[in-house]
mmCIF file of C-alpha atoms and ligand atoms in Angstrom:
data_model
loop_
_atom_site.group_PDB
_atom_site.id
_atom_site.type_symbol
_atom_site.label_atom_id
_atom_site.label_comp_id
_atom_site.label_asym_id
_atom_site.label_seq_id
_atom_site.Cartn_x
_atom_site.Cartn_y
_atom_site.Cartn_z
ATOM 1 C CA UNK A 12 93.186 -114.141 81.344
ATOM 2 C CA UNK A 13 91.303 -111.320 82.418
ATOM 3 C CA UNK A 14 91.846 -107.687 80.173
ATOM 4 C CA UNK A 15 90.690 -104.395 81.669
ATOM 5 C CA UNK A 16 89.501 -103.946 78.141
ATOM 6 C CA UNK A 17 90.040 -99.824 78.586
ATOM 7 C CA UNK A 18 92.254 -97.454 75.761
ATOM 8 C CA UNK A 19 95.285 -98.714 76.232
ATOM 9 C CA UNK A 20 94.118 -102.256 75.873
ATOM 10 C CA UNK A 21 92.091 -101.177 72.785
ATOM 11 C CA UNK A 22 94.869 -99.278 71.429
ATOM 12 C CA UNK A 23 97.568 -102.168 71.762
ATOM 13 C CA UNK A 24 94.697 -104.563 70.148
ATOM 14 C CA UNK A 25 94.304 -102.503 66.874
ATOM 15 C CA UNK A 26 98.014 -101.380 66.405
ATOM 16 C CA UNK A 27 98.663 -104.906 66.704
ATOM 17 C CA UNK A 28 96.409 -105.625 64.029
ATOM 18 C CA UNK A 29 97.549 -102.486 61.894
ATOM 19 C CA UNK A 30 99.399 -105.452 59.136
ATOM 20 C CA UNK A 31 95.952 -107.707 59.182
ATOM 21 C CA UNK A 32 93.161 -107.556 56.471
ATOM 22 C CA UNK A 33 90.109 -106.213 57.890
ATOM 23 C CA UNK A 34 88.960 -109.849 57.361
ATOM 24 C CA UNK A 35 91.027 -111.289 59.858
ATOM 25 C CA UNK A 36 90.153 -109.203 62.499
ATOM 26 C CA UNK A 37 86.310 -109.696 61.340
ATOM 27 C CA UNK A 38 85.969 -106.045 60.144
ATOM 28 C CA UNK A 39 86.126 -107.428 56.688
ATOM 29 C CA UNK A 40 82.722 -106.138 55.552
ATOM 30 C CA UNK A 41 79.074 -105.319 57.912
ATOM 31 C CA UNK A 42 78.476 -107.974 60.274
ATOM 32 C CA UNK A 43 75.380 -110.140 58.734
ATOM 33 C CA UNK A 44 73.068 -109.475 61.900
ATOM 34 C CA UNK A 45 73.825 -105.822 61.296
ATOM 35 C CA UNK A 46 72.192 -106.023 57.335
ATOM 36 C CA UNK A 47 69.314 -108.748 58.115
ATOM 37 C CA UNK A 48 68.007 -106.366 61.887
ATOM 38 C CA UNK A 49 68.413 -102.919 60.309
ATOM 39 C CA UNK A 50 68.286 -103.525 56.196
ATOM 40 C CA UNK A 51 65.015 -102.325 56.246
ATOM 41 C CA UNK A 52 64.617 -99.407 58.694
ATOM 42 C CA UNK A 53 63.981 -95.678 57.438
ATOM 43 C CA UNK A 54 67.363 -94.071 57.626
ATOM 44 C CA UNK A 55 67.900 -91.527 60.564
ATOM 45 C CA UNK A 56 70.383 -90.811 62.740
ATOM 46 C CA UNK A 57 72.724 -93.843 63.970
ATOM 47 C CA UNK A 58 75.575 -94.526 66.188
ATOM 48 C CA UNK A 59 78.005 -97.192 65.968
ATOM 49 C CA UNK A 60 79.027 -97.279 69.663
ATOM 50 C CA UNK A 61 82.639 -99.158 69.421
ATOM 51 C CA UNK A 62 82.683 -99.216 65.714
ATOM 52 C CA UNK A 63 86.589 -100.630 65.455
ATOM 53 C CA UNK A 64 87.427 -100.093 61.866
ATOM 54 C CA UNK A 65 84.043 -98.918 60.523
ATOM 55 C CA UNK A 66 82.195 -102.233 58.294
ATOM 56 C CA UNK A 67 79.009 -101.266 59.858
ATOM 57 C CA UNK A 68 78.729 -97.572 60.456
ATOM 58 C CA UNK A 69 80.015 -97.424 56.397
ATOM 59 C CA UNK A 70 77.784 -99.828 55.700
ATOM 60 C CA UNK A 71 74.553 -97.771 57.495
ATOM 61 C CA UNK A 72 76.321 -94.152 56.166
ATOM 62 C CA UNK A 73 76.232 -96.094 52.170
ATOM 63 C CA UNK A 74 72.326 -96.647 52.669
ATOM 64 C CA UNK A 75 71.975 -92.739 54.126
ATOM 65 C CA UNK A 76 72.012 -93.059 57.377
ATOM 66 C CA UNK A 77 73.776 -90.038 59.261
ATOM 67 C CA UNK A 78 76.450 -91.730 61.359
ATOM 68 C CA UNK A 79 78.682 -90.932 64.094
ATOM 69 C CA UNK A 80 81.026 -93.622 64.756
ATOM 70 C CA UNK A 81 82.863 -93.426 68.097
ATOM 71 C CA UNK A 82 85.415 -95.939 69.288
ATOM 72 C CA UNK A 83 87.961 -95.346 72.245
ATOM 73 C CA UNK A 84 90.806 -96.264 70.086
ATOM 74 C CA UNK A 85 92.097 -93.238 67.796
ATOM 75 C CA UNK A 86 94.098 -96.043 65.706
ATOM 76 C CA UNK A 87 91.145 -97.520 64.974
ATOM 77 C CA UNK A 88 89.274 -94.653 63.799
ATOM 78 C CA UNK A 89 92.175 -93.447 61.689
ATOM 79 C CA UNK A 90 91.904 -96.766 59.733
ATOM 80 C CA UNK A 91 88.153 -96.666 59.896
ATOM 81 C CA UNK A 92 88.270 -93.170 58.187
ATOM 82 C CA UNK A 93 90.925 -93.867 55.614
ATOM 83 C CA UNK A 94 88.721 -96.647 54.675
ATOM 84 C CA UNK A 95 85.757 -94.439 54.128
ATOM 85 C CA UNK A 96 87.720 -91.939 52.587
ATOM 86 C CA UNK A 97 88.317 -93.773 48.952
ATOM 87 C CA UNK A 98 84.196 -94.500 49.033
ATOM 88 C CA UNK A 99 81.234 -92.646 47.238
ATOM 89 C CA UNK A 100 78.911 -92.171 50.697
ATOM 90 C CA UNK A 101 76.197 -90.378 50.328
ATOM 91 C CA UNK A 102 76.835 -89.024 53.287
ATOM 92 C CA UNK A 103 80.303 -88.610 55.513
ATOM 93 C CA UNK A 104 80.536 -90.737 58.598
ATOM 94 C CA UNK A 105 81.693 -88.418 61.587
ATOM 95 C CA UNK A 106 84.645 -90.551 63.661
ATOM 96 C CA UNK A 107 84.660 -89.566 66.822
ATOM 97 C CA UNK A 108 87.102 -90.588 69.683
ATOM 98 C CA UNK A 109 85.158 -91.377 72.518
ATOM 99 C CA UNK A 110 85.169 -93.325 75.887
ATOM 100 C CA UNK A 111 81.665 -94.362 75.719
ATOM 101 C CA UNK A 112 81.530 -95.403 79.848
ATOM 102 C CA UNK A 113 81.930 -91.212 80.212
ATOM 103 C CA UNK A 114 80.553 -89.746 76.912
ATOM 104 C CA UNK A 115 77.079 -88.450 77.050
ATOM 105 C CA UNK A 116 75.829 -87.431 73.403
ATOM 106 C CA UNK A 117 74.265 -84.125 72.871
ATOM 107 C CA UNK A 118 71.076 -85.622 71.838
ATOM 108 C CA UNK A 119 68.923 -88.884 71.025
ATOM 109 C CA UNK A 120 69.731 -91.206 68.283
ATOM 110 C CA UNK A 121 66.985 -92.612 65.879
ATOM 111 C CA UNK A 122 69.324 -95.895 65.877
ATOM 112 C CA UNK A 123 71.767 -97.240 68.423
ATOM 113 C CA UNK A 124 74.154 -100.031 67.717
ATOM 114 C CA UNK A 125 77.027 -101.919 69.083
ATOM 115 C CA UNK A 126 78.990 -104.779 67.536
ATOM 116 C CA UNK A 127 80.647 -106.821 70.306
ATOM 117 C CA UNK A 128 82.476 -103.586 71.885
ATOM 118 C CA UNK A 129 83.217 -104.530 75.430
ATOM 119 C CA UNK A 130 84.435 -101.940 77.669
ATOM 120 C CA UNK A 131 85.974 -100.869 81.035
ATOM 121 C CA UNK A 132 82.578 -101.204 82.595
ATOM 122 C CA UNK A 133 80.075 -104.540 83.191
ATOM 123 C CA UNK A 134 78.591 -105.610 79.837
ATOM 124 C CA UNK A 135 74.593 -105.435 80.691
ATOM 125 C CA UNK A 136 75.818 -101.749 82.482
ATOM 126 C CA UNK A 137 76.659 -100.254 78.868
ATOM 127 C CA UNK A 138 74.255 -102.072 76.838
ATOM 128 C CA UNK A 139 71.687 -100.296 79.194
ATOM 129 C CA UNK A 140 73.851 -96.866 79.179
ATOM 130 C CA UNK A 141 73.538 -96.978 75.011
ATOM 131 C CA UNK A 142 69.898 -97.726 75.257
ATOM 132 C CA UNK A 143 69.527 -94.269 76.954
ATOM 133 C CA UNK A 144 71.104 -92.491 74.077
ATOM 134 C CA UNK A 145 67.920 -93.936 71.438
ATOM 135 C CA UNK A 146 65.538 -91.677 70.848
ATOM 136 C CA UNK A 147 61.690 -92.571 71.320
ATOM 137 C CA UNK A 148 60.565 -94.884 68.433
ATOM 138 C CA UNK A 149 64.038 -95.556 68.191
ATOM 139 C CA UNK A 150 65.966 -98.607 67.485
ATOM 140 C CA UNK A 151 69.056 -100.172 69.760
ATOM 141 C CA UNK A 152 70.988 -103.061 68.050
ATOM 142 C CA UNK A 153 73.084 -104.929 70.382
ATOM 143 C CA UNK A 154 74.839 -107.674 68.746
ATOM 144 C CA UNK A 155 77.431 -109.243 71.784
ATOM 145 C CA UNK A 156 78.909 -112.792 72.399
ATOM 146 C CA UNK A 157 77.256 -115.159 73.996
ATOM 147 C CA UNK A 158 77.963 -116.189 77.192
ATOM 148 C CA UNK A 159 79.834 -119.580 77.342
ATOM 149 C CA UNK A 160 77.406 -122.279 78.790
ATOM 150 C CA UNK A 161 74.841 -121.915 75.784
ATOM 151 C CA UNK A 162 77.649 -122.227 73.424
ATOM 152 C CA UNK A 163 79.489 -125.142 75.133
ATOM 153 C CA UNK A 164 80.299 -128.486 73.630
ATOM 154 C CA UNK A 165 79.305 -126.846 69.846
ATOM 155 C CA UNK A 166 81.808 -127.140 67.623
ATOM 156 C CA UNK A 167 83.973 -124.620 66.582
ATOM 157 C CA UNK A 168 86.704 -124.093 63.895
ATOM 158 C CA UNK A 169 89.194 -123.315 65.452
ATOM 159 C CA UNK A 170 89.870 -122.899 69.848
ATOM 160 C CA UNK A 171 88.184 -119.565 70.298
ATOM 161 C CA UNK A 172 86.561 -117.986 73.625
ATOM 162 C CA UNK A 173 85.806 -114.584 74.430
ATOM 163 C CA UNK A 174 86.293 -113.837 78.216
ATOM 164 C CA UNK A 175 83.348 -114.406 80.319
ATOM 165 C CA UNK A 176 83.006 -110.835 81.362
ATOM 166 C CA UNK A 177 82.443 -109.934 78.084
ATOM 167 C CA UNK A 178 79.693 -112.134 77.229
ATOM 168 C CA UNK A 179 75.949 -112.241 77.781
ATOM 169 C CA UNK A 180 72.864 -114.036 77.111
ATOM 170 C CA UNK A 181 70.346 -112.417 74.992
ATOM 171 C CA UNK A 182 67.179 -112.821 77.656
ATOM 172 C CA UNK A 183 69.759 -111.103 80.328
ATOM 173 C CA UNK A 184 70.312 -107.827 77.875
ATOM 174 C CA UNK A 185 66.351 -107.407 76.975
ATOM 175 C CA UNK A 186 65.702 -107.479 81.094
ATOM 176 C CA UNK A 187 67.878 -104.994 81.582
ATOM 177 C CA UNK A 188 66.103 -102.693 79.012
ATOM 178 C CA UNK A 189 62.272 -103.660 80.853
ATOM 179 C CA UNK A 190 59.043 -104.284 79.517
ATOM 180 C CA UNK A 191 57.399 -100.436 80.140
ATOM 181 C CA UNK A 192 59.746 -98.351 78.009
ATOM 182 C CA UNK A 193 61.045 -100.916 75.262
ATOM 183 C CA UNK A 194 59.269 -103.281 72.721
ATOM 184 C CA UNK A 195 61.424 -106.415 72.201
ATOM 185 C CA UNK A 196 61.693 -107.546 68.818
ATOM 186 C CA UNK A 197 64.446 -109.797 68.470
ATOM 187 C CA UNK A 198 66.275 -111.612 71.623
ATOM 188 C CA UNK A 199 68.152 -114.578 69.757
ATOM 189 C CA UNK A 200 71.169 -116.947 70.145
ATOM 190 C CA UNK A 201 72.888 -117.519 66.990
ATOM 191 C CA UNK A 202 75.840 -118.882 65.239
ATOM 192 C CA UNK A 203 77.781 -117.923 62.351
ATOM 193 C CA UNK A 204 80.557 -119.483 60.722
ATOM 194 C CA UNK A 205 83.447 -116.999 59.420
ATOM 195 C CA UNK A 206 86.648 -117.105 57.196
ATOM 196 C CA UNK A 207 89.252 -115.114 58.714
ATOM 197 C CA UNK A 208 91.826 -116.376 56.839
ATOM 198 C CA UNK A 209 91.589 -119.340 53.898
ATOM 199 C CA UNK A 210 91.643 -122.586 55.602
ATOM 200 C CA UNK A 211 90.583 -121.226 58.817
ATOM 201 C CA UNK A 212 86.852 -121.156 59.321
ATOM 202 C CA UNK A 213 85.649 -120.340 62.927
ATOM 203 C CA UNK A 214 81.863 -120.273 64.396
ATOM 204 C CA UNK A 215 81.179 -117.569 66.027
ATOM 205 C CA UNK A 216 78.057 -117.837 68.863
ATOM 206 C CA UNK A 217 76.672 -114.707 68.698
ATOM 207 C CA UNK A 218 73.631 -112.847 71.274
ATOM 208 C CA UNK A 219 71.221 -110.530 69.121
ATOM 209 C CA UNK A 220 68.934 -108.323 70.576
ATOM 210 C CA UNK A 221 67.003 -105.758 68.648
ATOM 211 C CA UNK A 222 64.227 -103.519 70.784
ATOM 212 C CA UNK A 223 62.308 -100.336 69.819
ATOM 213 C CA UNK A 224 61.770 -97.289 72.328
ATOM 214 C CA UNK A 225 58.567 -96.762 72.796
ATOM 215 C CA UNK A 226 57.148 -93.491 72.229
ATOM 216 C CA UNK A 227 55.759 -90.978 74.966
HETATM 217 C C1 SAM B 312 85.847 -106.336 69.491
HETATM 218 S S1 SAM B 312 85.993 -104.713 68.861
HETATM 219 C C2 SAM B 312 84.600 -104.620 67.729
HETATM 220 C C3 SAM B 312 84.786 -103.581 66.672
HETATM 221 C C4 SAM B 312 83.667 -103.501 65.637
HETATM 222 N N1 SAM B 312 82.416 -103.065 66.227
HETATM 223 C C5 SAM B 312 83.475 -104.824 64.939
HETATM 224 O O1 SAM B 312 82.454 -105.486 65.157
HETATM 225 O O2 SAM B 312 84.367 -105.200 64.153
HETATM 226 C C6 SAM B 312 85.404 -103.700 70.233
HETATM 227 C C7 SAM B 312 85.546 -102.203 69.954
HETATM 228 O O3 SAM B 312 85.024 -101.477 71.067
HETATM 229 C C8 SAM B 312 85.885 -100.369 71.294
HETATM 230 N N2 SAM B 312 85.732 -99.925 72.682
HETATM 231 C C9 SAM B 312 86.042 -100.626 73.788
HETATM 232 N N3 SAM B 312 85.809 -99.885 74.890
HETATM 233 C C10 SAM B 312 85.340 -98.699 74.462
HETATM 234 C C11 SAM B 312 84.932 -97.515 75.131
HETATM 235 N N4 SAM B 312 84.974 -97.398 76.457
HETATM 236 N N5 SAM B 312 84.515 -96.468 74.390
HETATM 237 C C12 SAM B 312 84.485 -96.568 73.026
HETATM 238 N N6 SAM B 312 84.855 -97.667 72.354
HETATM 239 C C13 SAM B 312 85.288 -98.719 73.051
HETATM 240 C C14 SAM B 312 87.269 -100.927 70.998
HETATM 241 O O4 SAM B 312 88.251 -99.955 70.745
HETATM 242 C C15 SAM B 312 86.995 -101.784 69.784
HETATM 243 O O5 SAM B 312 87.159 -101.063 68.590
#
Protein backbone atom coordinates (compact mmCIF):
# COMPACT_ATOMS: atom_id res chain seq x y z
CA UNK A 1 0.00 0.00 0.00
CA UNK A 2 1.39 3.19 -0.74
CA UNK A 3 0.72 6.29 2.17
CA UNK A 4 1.28 9.91 1.18
CA UNK A 5 2.86 9.93 4.58
CA UNK A 6 1.79 13.95 4.95
CA UNK A 7 -0.29 15.50 8.38
CA UNK A 8 -3.19 13.93 8.02
CA UNK A 9 -1.58 10.57 7.60
CA UNK A 10 0.69 11.39 10.60
CA UNK A 11 -2.09 12.64 12.57
CA UNK A 12 -4.45 9.50 12.01
CA UNK A 13 -1.14 7.29 12.85
CA UNK A 14 -0.56 8.81 16.38
CA UNK A 15 -4.29 9.32 17.44
CA UNK A 16 -4.55 5.84 16.58
CA UNK A 17 -1.90 5.00 18.82
CA UNK A 18 -3.11 7.55 21.60
CA UNK A 19 -4.23 3.94 23.96
CA UNK A 20 -0.58 2.22 23.13
CA UNK A 21 2.51 2.30 25.50
CA UNK A 22 5.17 4.27 24.03
CA UNK A 23 6.79 0.79 23.76
CA UNK A 24 4.60 -0.49 21.29
CA UNK A 25 4.87 2.11 18.99
CA UNK A 26 8.87 1.96 19.62
CA UNK A 27 8.93 5.38 21.41
CA UNK A 28 9.39 3.43 24.55
CA UNK A 29 12.74 4.97 25.53
CA UNK A 30 15.93 6.66 22.98
CA UNK A 31 16.52 4.54 20.12
CA UNK A 32 20.02 2.60 20.90
CA UNK A 33 21.81 4.09 17.68
CA UNK A 34 20.71 7.45 19.01
CA UNK A 35 22.86 6.82 22.67
CA UNK A 36 25.91 4.69 21.10
CA UNK A 37 26.43 7.82 17.70
CA UNK A 38 25.83 10.87 19.92
CA UNK A 39 26.57 9.61 23.81
CA UNK A 40 29.64 11.24 23.63
CA UNK A 41 29.37 14.55 21.72
CA UNK A 42 29.73 18.07 23.56
CA UNK A 43 26.19 19.21 24.03
CA UNK A 44 24.98 22.10 21.68
CA UNK A 45 22.17 22.82 19.95
CA UNK A 46 20.06 19.75 18.45
CA UNK A 47 17.04 19.06 16.47
CA UNK A 48 14.99 16.08 16.46
CA UNK A 49 13.51 16.47 12.95
CA UNK A 50 10.20 14.10 13.23
CA UNK A 51 10.65 13.42 16.85
CA UNK A 52 7.00 11.46 17.27
CA UNK A 53 6.58 11.27 20.96
CA UNK A 54 9.95 12.66 22.12
CA UNK A 55 12.45 9.31 23.50
CA UNK A 56 15.27 10.95 21.80
CA UNK A 57 15.04 14.70 21.86
CA UNK A 58 14.28 13.99 25.99
CA UNK A 59 16.85 11.83 26.00
CA UNK A 60 19.56 14.58 24.27
CA UNK A 61 17.57 17.65 26.41
CA UNK A 62 18.40 15.11 29.96
CA UNK A 63 22.25 15.19 28.95
CA UNK A 64 21.95 19.29 28.19
CA UNK A 65 21.53 19.51 24.96
CA UNK A 66 19.19 22.53 23.86
CA UNK A 67 16.48 20.86 21.79
CA UNK A 68 13.84 21.79 19.50
CA UNK A 69 11.75 18.95 18.62
CA UNK A 70 9.49 19.45 15.59
CA UNK A 71 7.11 16.84 14.25
CA UNK A 72 4.15 17.56 11.74
CA UNK A 73 1.74 15.91 13.99
CA UNK A 74 0.41 18.31 16.92
CA UNK A 75 -0.96 14.95 18.67
CA UNK A 76 2.22 13.79 18.80
CA UNK A 77 3.88 16.65 20.26
CA UNK A 78 1.16 17.08 22.86
CA UNK A 79 2.06 13.55 24.14
CA UNK A 80 5.73 14.19 23.59
CA UNK A 81 5.43 17.31 25.91
CA UNK A 82 3.23 15.84 28.58
CA UNK A 83 5.84 13.27 28.76
CA UNK A 84 8.58 15.74 29.37
CA UNK A 85 6.56 17.66 31.55
CA UNK A 86 6.66 15.18 34.83
CA UNK A 87 10.79 15.05 34.17
CA UNK A 88 13.72 16.97 35.94
CA UNK A 89 15.50 18.32 32.40
CA UNK A 90 18.02 20.39 32.79
CA UNK A 91 16.84 22.11 30.21
CA UNK A 92 13.09 22.41 28.49
CA UNK A 93 12.71 20.81 25.11
CA UNK A 94 10.91 23.42 22.73
CA UNK A 95 7.98 21.27 20.64
CA UNK A 96 7.44 22.76 17.73
CA UNK A 97 4.78 21.90 15.01
CA UNK A 98 6.41 21.87 11.89
CA UNK A 99 6.19 20.52 8.24
CA UNK A 100 9.78 19.96 7.84
CA UNK A 101 9.49 19.65 3.60
CA UNK A 102 8.57 23.75 4.05
CA UNK A 103 10.18 24.82 7.39
CA UNK A 104 13.43 26.59 7.12
CA UNK A 105 15.02 27.15 10.73
CA UNK A 106 16.25 30.50 11.68
CA UNK A 107 19.70 29.31 12.07
CA UNK A 108 22.30 26.28 12.04
CA UNK A 109 22.13 23.45 14.39
CA UNK A 110 25.31 22.05 16.19
CA UNK A 111 23.39 18.53 15.85
CA UNK A 112 20.81 17.30 13.38
CA UNK A 113 18.88 14.13 13.82
CA UNK A 114 16.09 12.12 12.45
CA UNK A 115 14.69 8.80 13.66
CA UNK A 116 12.94 7.04 10.76
CA UNK A 117 10.55 10.21 10.00
CA UNK A 118 9.47 9.77 6.45
CA UNK A 119 7.68 12.51 4.86
CA UNK A 120 5.60 13.90 1.93
CA UNK A 121 8.78 14.30 -0.02
CA UNK A 122 11.55 11.48 -1.48
CA UNK A 123 13.58 10.08 1.44
CA UNK A 124 17.38 10.95 0.21
CA UNK A 125 15.51 14.68 -0.74
CA UNK A 126 14.98 15.42 3.15
CA UNK A 127 17.83 13.64 4.55
CA UNK A 128 19.84 16.11 2.29
CA UNK A 129 17.31 19.16 3.16
CA UNK A 130 18.18 18.41 7.18
CA UNK A 131 21.82 18.22 6.41
CA UNK A 132 21.56 21.92 5.34
CA UNK A 133 20.17 22.97 8.64
CA UNK A 134 23.82 21.55 10.62
CA UNK A 135 25.98 23.99 11.34
CA UNK A 136 29.81 23.72 10.30
CA UNK A 137 31.57 21.14 12.58
CA UNK A 138 28.26 19.97 13.07
CA UNK A 139 26.80 16.61 13.42
CA UNK A 140 23.65 15.03 11.25
CA UNK A 141 22.30 11.66 12.60
CA UNK A 142 20.15 9.94 10.21
CA UNK A 143 18.96 6.74 11.50
CA UNK A 144 16.19 5.36 8.53
CA UNK A 145 15.07 1.79 7.44
CA UNK A 146 16.76 -0.03 5.27
CA UNK A 147 15.77 -0.60 2.04
CA UNK A 148 14.30 -4.14 1.48
CA UNK A 149 16.82 -6.20 -0.69
CA UNK A 150 19.69 -6.00 2.04
CA UNK A 151 17.27 -7.08 4.59
CA UNK A 152 15.58 -9.89 2.59
CA UNK A 153 15.36 -13.52 3.54
CA UNK A 154 16.64 -12.41 7.43
CA UNK A 155 14.51 -13.41 9.82
CA UNK A 156 12.22 -11.42 11.53
CA UNK A 157 9.82 -11.73 14.55
CA UNK A 158 7.07 -11.05 13.44
CA UNK A 159 5.78 -10.01 9.29
CA UNK A 160 7.00 -6.44 9.27
CA UNK A 161 7.98 -4.13 6.13
CA UNK A 162 8.22 -0.57 5.88
CA UNK A 163 7.16 0.72 2.37
CA UNK A 164 9.85 0.92 -0.11
CA UNK A 165 9.64 4.63 -0.52
CA UNK A 166 10.51 5.04 2.79
CA UNK A 167 13.59 3.13 2.93
CA UNK A 168 17.22 3.63 1.96
CA UNK A 169 20.55 2.19 1.96
CA UNK A 170 23.12 3.76 4.05
CA UNK A 171 25.94 4.25 1.03
CA UNK A 172 22.85 6.01 -0.99
CA UNK A 173 22.24 8.73 2.06
CA UNK A 174 26.21 9.54 2.59
CA UNK A 175 26.32 10.24 -1.52
CA UNK A 176 23.82 12.45 -1.31
CA UNK A 177 25.64 14.51 1.43
CA UNK A 178 29.28 14.40 -0.96
CA UNK A 179 32.71 14.01 -0.12
CA UNK A 180 33.80 18.10 -0.21
CA UNK A 181 31.53 19.46 2.51
CA UNK A 182 30.90 16.32 4.87
CA UNK A 183 33.26 13.83 6.73
CA UNK A 184 31.57 10.39 6.90
CA UNK A 185 31.88 8.68 10.03
CA UNK A 186 29.47 6.05 10.26
CA UNK A 187 27.47 4.55 7.05
CA UNK A 188 26.21 1.09 8.54
CA UNK A 189 23.47 -1.58 8.06
CA UNK A 190 22.25 -2.90 11.22
CA UNK A 191 19.73 -4.92 13.01
CA UNK A 192 18.09 -4.73 16.21
CA UNK A 193 15.75 -6.91 17.82
CA UNK A 194 12.78 -5.09 19.86
CA UNK A 195 9.94 -6.01 22.36
CA UNK A 196 6.94 -4.17 21.52
CA UNK A 197 4.80 -6.06 23.40
CA UNK A 198 5.76 -9.42 25.71
CA UNK A 199 5.86 -12.31 23.46
CA UNK A 200 6.33 -10.30 20.45
CA UNK A 201 9.93 -9.64 19.57
CA UNK A 202 10.55 -8.08 16.06
CA UNK A 203 14.07 -7.25 14.23
CA UNK A 204 14.22 -4.24 13.05
CA UNK A 205 16.96 -3.60 9.89
CA UNK A 206 17.98 -0.38 10.47
CA UNK A 207 20.42 2.28 7.96
CA UNK A 208 22.80 4.51 10.23
CA UNK A 209 24.61 7.22 8.96
CA UNK A 210 26.46 9.67 11.10
CA UNK A 211 28.66 12.60 9.12
CA UNK A 212 30.30 15.81 10.43
CA UNK A 213 30.15 19.27 8.47
CA UNK A 214 33.18 20.30 7.76
CA UNK A 215 34.27 23.60 8.76
CA UNK A 216 34.99 26.70 6.39
C1 LIG B 1 7.87 6.66 12.21
S1 LIG B 1 7.62 8.12 13.13
C2 LIG B 1 9.12 8.22 14.11
C3 LIG B 1 8.96 9.03 15.35
C4 LIG B 1 10.19 9.09 16.25
N1 LIG B 1 11.29 9.78 15.62
C5 LIG B 1 10.62 7.71 16.67
O1 LIG B 1 11.68 7.24 16.23
O2 LIG B 1 9.89 7.09 17.47
C6 LIG B 1 7.90 9.42 11.91
C7 LIG B 1 7.62 10.82 12.47
O3 LIG B 1 7.91 11.78 11.46
C8 LIG B 1 6.90 12.78 11.53
N2 LIG B 1 6.82 13.47 10.24
C9 LIG B 1 6.45 12.92 9.07
N3 LIG B 1 6.45 13.86 8.10
C10 LIG B 1 6.83 15.01 8.68
C11 LIG B 1 7.01 16.34 8.20
N4 LIG B 1 6.78 16.67 6.93
N5 LIG B 1 7.39 17.29 9.07
C12 LIG B 1 7.61 16.97 10.38
N6 LIG B 1 7.46 15.74 10.87
C13 LIG B 1 7.07 14.77 10.05
C14 LIG B 1 5.64 12.00 11.87
O4 LIG B 1 4.59 12.77 12.40
C15 LIG B 1 6.17 11.00 12.87
O5 LIG B 1 6.08 11.48 14.19
Amino acid sequence: MTHAFDEQYWETHWTSLSGASPAEHGGGTANPHVVDEIGALVPGTALDAGCGHGAEAIWLAARGWRVTAADVSGHALEQAAARAAGLALPRPVTWLQADLTAWEPEGRFDLVMTNYAHASMPQLDLYEQLSRWVAPGGTLLVVGHLEAPAAAGAPTGLPHAHPPAASVRPEDVAARLGRDGWRVETADRRARTVMRRPGHAMTLHDAVIRATRREG
